[in-house]
Short mmCIF file of C-alpha atoms in Angstrom, two decimals:
data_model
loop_
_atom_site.label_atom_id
_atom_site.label_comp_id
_atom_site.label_asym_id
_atom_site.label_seq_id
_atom_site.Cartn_x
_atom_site.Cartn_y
_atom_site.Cartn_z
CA UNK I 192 100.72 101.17 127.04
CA UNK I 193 103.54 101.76 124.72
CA UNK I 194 102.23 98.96 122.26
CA UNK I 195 99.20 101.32 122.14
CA UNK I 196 100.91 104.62 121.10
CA UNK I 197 101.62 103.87 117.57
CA UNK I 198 97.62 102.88 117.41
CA UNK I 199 96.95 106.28 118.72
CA UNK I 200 98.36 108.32 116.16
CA UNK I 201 95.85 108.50 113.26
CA UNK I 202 98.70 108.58 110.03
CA UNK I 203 100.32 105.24 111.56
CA UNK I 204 97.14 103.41 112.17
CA UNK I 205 95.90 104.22 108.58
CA UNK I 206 99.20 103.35 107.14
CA UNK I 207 99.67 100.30 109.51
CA UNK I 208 95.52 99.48 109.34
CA UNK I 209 95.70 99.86 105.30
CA UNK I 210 98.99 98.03 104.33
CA UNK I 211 97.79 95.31 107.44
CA UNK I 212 94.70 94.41 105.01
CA UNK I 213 96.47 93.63 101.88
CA UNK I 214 98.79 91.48 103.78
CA UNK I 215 95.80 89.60 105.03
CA UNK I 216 94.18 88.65 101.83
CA UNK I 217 98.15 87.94 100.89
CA UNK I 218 97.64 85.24 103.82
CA UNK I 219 94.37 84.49 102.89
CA UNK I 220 95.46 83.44 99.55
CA UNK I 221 98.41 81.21 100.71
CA UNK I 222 96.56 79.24 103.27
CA UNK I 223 93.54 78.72 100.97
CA UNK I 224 95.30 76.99 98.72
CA UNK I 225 96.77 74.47 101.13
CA UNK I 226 93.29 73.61 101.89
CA UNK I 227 92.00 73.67 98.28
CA UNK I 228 94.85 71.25 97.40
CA UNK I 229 93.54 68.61 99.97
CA UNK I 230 89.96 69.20 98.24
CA UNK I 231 91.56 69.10 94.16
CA UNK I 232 93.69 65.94 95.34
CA UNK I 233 89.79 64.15 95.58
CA UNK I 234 88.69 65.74 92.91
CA UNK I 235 90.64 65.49 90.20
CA UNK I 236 92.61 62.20 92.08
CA UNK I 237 96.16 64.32 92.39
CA UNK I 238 99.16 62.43 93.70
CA UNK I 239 101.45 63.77 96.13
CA UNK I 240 103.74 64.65 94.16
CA UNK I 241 101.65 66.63 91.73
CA UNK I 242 100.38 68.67 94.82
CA UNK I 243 103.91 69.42 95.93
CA UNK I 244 104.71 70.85 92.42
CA UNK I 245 101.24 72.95 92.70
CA UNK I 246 102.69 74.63 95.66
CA UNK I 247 106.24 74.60 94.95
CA UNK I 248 104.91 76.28 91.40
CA UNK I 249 102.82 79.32 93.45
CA UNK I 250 106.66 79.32 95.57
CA UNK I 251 108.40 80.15 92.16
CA UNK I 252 106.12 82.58 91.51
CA UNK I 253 106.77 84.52 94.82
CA UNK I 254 110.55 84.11 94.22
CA UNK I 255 110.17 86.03 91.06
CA UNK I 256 108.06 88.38 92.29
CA UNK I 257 109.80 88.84 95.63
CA UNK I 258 112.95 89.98 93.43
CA UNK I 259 111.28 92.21 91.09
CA UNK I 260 109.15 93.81 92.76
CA UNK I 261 112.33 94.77 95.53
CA UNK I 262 114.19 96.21 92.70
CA UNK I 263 110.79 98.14 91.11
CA UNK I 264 110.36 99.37 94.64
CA UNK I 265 113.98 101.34 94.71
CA UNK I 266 112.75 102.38 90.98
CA UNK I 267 109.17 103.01 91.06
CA UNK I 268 108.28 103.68 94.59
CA UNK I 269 106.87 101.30 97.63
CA UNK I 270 103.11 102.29 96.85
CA UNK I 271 103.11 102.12 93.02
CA UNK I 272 104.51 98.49 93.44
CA UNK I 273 102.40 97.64 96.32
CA UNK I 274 98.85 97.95 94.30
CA UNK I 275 100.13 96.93 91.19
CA UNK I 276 101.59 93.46 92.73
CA UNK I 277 97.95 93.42 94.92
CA UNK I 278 95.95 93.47 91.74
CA UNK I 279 98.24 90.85 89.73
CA UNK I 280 97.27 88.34 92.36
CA UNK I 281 94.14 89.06 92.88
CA UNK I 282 92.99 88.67 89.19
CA UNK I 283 95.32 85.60 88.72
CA UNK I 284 92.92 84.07 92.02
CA UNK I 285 89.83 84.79 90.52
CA UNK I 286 90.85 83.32 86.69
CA UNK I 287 92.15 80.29 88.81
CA UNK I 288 88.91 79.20 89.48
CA UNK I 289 88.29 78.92 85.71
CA UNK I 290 90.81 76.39 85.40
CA UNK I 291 89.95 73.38 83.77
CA UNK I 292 92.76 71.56 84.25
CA UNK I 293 95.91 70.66 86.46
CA UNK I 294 98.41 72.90 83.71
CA UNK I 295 96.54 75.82 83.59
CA UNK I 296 95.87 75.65 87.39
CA UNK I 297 99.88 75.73 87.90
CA UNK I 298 100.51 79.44 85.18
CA UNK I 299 97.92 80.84 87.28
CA UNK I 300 99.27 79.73 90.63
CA UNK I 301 102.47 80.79 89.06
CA UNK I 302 101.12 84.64 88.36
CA UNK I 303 99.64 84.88 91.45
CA UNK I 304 102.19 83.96 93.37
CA UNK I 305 104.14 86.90 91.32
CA UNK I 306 101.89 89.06 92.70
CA UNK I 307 101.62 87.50 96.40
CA UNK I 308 105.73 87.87 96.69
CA UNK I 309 106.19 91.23 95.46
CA UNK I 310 103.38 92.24 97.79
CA UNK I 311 105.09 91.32 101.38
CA UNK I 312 108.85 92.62 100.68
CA UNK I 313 107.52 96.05 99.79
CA UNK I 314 104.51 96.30 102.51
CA UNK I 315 106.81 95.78 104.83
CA UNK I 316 109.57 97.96 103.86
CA UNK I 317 107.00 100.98 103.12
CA UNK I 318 105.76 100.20 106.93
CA UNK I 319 109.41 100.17 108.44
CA UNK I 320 110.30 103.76 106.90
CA UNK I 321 107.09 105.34 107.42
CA UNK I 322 107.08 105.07 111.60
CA UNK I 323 109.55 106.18 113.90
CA UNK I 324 112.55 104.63 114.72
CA UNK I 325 111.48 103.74 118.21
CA UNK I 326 108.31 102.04 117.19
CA UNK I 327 109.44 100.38 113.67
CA UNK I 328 110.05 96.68 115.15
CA UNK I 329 106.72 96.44 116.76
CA UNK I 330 105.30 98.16 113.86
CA UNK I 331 106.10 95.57 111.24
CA UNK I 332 105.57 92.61 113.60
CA UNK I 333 101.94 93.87 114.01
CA UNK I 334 101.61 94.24 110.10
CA UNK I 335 102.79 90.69 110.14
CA UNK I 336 100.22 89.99 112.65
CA UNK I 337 97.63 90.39 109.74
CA UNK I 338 98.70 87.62 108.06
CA UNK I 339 97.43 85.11 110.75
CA UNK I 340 94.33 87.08 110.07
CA UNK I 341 94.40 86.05 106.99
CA UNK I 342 95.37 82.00 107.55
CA UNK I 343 92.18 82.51 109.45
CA UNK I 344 90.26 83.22 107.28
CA UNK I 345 91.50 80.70 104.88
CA UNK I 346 90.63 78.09 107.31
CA UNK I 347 87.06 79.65 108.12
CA UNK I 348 86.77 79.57 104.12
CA UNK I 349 88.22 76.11 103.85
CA UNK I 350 86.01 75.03 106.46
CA UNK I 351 82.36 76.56 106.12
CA UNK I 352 82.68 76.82 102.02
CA UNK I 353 85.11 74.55 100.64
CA UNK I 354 82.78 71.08 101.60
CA UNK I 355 79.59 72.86 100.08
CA UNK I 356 80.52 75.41 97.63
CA UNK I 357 83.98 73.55 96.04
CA UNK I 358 87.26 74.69 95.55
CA UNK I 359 86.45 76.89 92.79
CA UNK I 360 84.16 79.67 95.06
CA UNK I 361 87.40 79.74 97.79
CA UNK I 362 89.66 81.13 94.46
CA UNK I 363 86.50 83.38 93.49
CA UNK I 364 86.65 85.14 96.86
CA UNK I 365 90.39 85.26 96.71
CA UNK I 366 90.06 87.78 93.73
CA UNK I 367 87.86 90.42 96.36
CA UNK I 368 91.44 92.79 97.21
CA UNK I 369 91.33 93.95 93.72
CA UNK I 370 88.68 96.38 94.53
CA UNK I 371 90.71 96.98 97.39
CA UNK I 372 93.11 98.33 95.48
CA UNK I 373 91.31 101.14 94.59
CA UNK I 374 90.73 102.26 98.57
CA UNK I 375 94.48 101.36 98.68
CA UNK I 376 95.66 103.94 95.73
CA UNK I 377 94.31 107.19 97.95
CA UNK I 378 95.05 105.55 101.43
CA UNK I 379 99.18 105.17 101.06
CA UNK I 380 101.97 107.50 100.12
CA UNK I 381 105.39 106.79 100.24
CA UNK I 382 107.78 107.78 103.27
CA UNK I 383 109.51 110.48 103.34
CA UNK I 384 112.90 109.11 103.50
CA UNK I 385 112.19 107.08 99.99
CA UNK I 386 110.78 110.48 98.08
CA UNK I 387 113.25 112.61 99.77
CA UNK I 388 116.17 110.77 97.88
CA UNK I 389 114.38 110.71 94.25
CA UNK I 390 117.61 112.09 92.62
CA UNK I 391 120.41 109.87 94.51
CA UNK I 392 118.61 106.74 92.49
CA UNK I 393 121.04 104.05 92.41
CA UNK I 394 121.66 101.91 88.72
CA UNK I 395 120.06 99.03 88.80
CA UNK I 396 123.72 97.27 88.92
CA UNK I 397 124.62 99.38 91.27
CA UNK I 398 121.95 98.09 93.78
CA UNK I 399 122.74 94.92 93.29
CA UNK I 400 126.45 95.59 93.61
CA UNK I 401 125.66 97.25 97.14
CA UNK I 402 124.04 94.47 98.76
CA UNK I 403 127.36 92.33 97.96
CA UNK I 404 129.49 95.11 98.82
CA UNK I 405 131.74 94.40 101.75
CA UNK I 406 129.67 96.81 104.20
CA UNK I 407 126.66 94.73 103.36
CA UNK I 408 128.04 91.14 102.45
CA UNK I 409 128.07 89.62 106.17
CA UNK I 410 124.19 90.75 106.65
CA UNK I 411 123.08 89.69 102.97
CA UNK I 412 124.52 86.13 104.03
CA UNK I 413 122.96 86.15 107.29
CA UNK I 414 119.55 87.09 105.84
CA UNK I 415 119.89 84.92 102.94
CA UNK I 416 120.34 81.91 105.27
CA UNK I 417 117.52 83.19 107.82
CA UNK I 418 115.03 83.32 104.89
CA UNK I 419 115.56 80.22 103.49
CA UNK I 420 115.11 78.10 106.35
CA UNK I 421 112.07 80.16 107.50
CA UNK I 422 110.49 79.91 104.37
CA UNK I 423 111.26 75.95 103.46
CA UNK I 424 109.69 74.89 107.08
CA UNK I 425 106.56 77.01 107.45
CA UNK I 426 105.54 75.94 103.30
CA UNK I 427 106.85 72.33 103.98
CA UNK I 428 104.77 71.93 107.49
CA UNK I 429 101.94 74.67 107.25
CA UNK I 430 101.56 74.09 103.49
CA UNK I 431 100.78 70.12 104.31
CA UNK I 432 99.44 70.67 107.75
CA UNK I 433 95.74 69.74 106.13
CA UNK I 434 97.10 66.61 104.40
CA UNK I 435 99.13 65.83 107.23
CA UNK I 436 96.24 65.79 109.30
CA UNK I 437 94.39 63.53 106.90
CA UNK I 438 97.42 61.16 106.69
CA UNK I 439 97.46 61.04 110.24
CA UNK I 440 93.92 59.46 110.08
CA UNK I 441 91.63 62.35 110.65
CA UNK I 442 88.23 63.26 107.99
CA UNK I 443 88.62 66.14 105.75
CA UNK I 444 86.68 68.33 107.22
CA UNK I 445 88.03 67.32 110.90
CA UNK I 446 91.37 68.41 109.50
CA UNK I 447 90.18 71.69 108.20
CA UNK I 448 88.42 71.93 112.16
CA UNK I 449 92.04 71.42 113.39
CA UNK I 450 94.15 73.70 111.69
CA UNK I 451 91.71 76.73 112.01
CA UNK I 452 92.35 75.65 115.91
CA UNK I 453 95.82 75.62 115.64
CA UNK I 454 95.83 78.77 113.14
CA UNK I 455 94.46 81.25 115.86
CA UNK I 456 97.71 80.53 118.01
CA UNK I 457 99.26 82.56 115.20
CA UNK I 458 97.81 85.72 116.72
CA UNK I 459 99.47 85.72 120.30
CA UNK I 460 102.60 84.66 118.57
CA UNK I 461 102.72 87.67 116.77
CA UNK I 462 101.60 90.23 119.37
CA UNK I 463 104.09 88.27 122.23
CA UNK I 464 107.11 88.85 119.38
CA UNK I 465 105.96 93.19 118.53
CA UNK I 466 105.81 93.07 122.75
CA UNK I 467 109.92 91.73 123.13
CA UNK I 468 111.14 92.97 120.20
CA UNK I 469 111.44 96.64 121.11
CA UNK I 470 112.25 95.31 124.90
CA UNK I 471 114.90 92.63 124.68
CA UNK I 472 115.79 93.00 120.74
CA UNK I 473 115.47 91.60 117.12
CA UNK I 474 118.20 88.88 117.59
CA UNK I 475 116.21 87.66 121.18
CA UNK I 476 113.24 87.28 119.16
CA UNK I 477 114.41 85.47 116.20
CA UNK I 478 116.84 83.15 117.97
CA UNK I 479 114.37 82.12 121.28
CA UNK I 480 111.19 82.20 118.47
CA UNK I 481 113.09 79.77 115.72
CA UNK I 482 114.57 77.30 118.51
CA UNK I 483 111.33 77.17 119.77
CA UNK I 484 109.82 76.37 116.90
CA UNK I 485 112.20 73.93 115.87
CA UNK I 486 110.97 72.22 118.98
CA UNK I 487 107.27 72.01 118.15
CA UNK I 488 108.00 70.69 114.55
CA UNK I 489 109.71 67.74 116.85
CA UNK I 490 106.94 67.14 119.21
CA UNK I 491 104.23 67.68 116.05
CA UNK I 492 105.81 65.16 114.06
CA UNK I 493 105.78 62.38 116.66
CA UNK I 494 102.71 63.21 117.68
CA UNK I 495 100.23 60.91 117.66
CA UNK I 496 96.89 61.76 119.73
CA UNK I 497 94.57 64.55 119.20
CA UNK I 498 95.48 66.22 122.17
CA UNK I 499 98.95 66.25 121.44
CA UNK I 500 98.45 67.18 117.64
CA UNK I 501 96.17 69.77 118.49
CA UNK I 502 98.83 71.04 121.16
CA UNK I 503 101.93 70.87 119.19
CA UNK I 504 100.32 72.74 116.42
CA UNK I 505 99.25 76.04 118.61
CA UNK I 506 103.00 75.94 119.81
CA UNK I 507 103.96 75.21 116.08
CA UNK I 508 101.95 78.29 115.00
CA UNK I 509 102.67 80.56 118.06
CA UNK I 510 106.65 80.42 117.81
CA UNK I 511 106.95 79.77 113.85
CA UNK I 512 104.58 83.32 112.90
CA UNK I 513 106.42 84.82 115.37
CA UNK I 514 109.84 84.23 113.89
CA UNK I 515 108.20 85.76 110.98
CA UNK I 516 107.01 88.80 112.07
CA UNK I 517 110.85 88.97 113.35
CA UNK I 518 112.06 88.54 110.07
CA UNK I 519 110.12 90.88 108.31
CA UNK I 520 110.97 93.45 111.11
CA UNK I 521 114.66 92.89 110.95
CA UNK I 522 115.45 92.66 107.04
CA UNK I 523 114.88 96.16 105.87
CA UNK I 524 117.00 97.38 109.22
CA UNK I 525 120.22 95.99 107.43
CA UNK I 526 119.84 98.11 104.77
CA UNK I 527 119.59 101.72 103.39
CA UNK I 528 116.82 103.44 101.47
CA UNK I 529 118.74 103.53 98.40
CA UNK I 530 118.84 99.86 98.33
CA UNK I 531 116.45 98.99 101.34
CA UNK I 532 113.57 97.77 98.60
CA UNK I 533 116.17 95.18 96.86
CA UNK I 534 118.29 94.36 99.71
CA UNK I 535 114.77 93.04 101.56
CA UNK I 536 113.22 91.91 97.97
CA UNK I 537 116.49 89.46 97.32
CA UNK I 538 116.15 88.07 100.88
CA UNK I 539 112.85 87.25 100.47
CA UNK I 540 113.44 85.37 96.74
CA UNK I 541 116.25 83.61 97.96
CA UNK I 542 113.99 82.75 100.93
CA UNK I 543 111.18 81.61 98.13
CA UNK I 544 113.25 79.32 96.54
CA UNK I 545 113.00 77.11 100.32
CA UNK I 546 109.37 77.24 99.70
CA UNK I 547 109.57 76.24 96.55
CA UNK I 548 111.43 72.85 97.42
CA UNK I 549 110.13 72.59 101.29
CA UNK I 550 106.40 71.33 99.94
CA UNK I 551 107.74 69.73 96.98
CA UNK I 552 110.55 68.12 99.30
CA UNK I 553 107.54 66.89 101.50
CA UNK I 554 105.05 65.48 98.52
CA UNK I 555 108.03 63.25 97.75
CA UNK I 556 109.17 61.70 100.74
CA UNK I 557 104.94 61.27 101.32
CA UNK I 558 104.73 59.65 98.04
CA UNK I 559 107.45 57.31 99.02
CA UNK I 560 105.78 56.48 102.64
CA UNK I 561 108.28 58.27 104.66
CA UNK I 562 106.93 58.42 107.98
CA UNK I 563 106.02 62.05 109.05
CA UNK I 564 108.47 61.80 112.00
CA UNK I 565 111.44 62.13 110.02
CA UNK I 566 109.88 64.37 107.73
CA UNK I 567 109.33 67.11 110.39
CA UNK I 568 112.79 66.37 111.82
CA UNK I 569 114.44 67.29 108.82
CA UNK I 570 112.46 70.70 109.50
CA UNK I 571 113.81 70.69 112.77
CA UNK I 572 117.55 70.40 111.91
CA UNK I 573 116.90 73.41 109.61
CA UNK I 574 115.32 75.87 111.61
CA UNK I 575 118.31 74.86 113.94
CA UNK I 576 120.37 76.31 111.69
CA UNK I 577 118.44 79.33 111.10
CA UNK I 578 118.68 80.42 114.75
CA UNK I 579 122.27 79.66 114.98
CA UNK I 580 123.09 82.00 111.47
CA UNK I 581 121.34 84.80 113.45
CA UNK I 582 123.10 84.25 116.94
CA UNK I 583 126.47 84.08 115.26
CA UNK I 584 126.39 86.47 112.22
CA UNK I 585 123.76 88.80 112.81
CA UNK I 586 123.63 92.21 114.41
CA UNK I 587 121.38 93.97 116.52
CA UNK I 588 119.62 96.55 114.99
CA UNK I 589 117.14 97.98 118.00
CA UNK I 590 116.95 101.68 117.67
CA UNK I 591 119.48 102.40 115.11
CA UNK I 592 118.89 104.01 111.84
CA UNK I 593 120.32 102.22 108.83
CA UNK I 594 120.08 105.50 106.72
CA UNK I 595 121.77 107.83 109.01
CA UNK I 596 124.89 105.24 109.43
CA UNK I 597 125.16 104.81 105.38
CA UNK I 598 125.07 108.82 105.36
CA UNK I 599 122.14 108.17 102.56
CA UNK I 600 124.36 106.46 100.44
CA UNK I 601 124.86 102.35 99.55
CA UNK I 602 128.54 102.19 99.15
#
């Protein structure tokens, strides 16, 4: 019953409920265009290396975004960041399905990708400082949970619109959360802990100054590392799961059919991680989550029948979303308010630039008939590394309070 308590009290579930949907048509955005790639690759006869640098391009974007918006966030406030990065990738969607070309396809993948990593940093640090202490962990895991909401949907789009509508009504939808924002504006405030320090706002130099300091060095490191393996594996396999599939010798729409099955196995994986990490711990999580997953990108890559695709691929989503929704829980732990928003905005940028060469990495080695095998073992090796950075160098954070440690100060 405990997972139920922070459902039952009505501020949480709005905030949780409210924050949850923007990070699902976040999700919603990413996975539809893994699926609209496979679709523009016919269409306007793409090589695989031109749809790696598509992706990798929308990756850039969400490193640049990831690190502004962090630092805006310590500025401007969580919520002021959180609709104005929601609308800049929701417009950029719906212009993208204007595009006339493979150029201006890639600006407006870049600028909504701005807006798609600004978006996650600062939903889930707003989340993590608005609930209590005791609940936080499960709290940001279940926002996370959202997201395989969202890579649901993608895949019901993908699947039911993309083969009779085109590619161009999937970026048309993907423009519907600016109207959110509107709902969004009057449904969020900031937590009290952010407004409560309005006049100890650090320098902007002085932020980034903290995050390097030697009381945060070792855990910037740490979550520099853990973010950049994360992020290069789930773009390089998730982003190419589709084309993978097709590669693998299955019909377009058969592929789409697949990874919407193996895309629901995101769900449990998320609700499984909010369950252990307030029991056994953050570190648990991450480390048993990643080296699981590490394992599934093995037994996915060799796979060969549909049975074991299909079965590889739930285990691949399961572990690999759950790792996430560790991640996001963990980050903004390791830091104080003062610097919580850029601490967690820098992790996630330095964690972009993995996404940015993970699908890029993989349109390559595709283009120059690498088999899959080795491709997914080189994902293997580095989510390997991943869990070992956290077992190592990491530290536990279950039920302590970053802000009361740094006595509300980032020295």
């Amino acid at each position: 019953m405990r997972n139920m308590s922070l459902l039952r009290e009505p501020k949480q579930r709005k905030l949780l409920f409210s924050a949850g949907l923007s990070w699902l048509f976040d999700a919603m955005e990413v996975g539809m265009i893994s699926f609209i790639v496979t679709a523009l690759a016919a269409e306007w006869q793409l090589g695989a290396q031109q749809i790696g640098l598509l992706m990798a391009i929308n990756s850039i974007g969400m490193a640049a975004g990831a690190a502004i918006a962090g630092l805006m966030a310590d500025r401007y406030g969580r919520r002021a960041i959180l609709l104005w990065t929601l609308l800049i990738f929701s417009i950029a969607s719906g212009l993208s399905a204007l595009a006339t070309g493979f150029i201006a396809l890639c600006v407006l993948r870049f600028a909504a990708g701005f807006g798609l990593g600004g978006e996650l940093p600062v939903a889930s640090t707003l989340v993590s400082e608005s609930v209590p202490i005791k609940e936080r962990g499960r709290a940001v895991v279940l926002l996370e949970s959202f997201w395989a909401c969202g890579w649901i949907a993608a895949a019901l789009i993908a699947y039911f619109i993309i083969p009779h509508y085109g590619w161009r009504m999937a970026f048309l939808i993907g423009a519907a959360p600016a109207l959110y924002a509107l709902y969004l504006r009057r449904a969020i405030q900031d937590a009290p802990s952010y407004t409560a320090q309005q006049s100890k706002k650090l320098p902007f130099t002085e932020r980034i100054s903290s995050i390097w300091s030697s009381k945060h060095r070792r855990a910037t490191v740490m979550l520099w590392i853990l973010w950049f393996t994360v992020v290069f594996s789930y773009y390089g396999m998730f982003l190419w799961l589709p084309s993978v599939m097709v590669i693998k010798g299955f019909g377009l729409v058969k592929s789409f059919q697949y990874v919407l099955i193996m895309s629901l196995a995101q769900l449990p994986g998320y609700f499984t991680a909010a369950y252990f990490i307030e029991k056994f711990g953050r570190k648990f999580v991450l480390v048993t989550f990643l080296l699981l997953t590490a394992g599934s990108a093995l037994w996915f890559g060799s796979a060969e029948t549909e049975g074991m695709l299909i079965a590889s691929g739930i285990c691949l989503s399961f572990f690999n979303l759950g790792a996430w929704g560790g991640m996001y829980a963990y980050t903004p732990e390791l830091y104080p308010v003062a610097v919580r928003g850029t601490g967690v905005g820098f992790a996630a940028s330095f964690g972009r630039v993995g996404g940015i060469i993970g699908p890029y990495l993989v349109g390559m080695l595709v283009a120059g008939k690498t088999e899959i095998h080795n491709i997914f073992m080189i994902f293997f090796v580095t989510i390997i590394i991943g869990a070992l950075t956290v077992l190592f160098f990491g530290k536990e954070t279950k039920g302590t309070d970053p802000d009361k440690e740094a006595g509300e100060q980032a020295v």
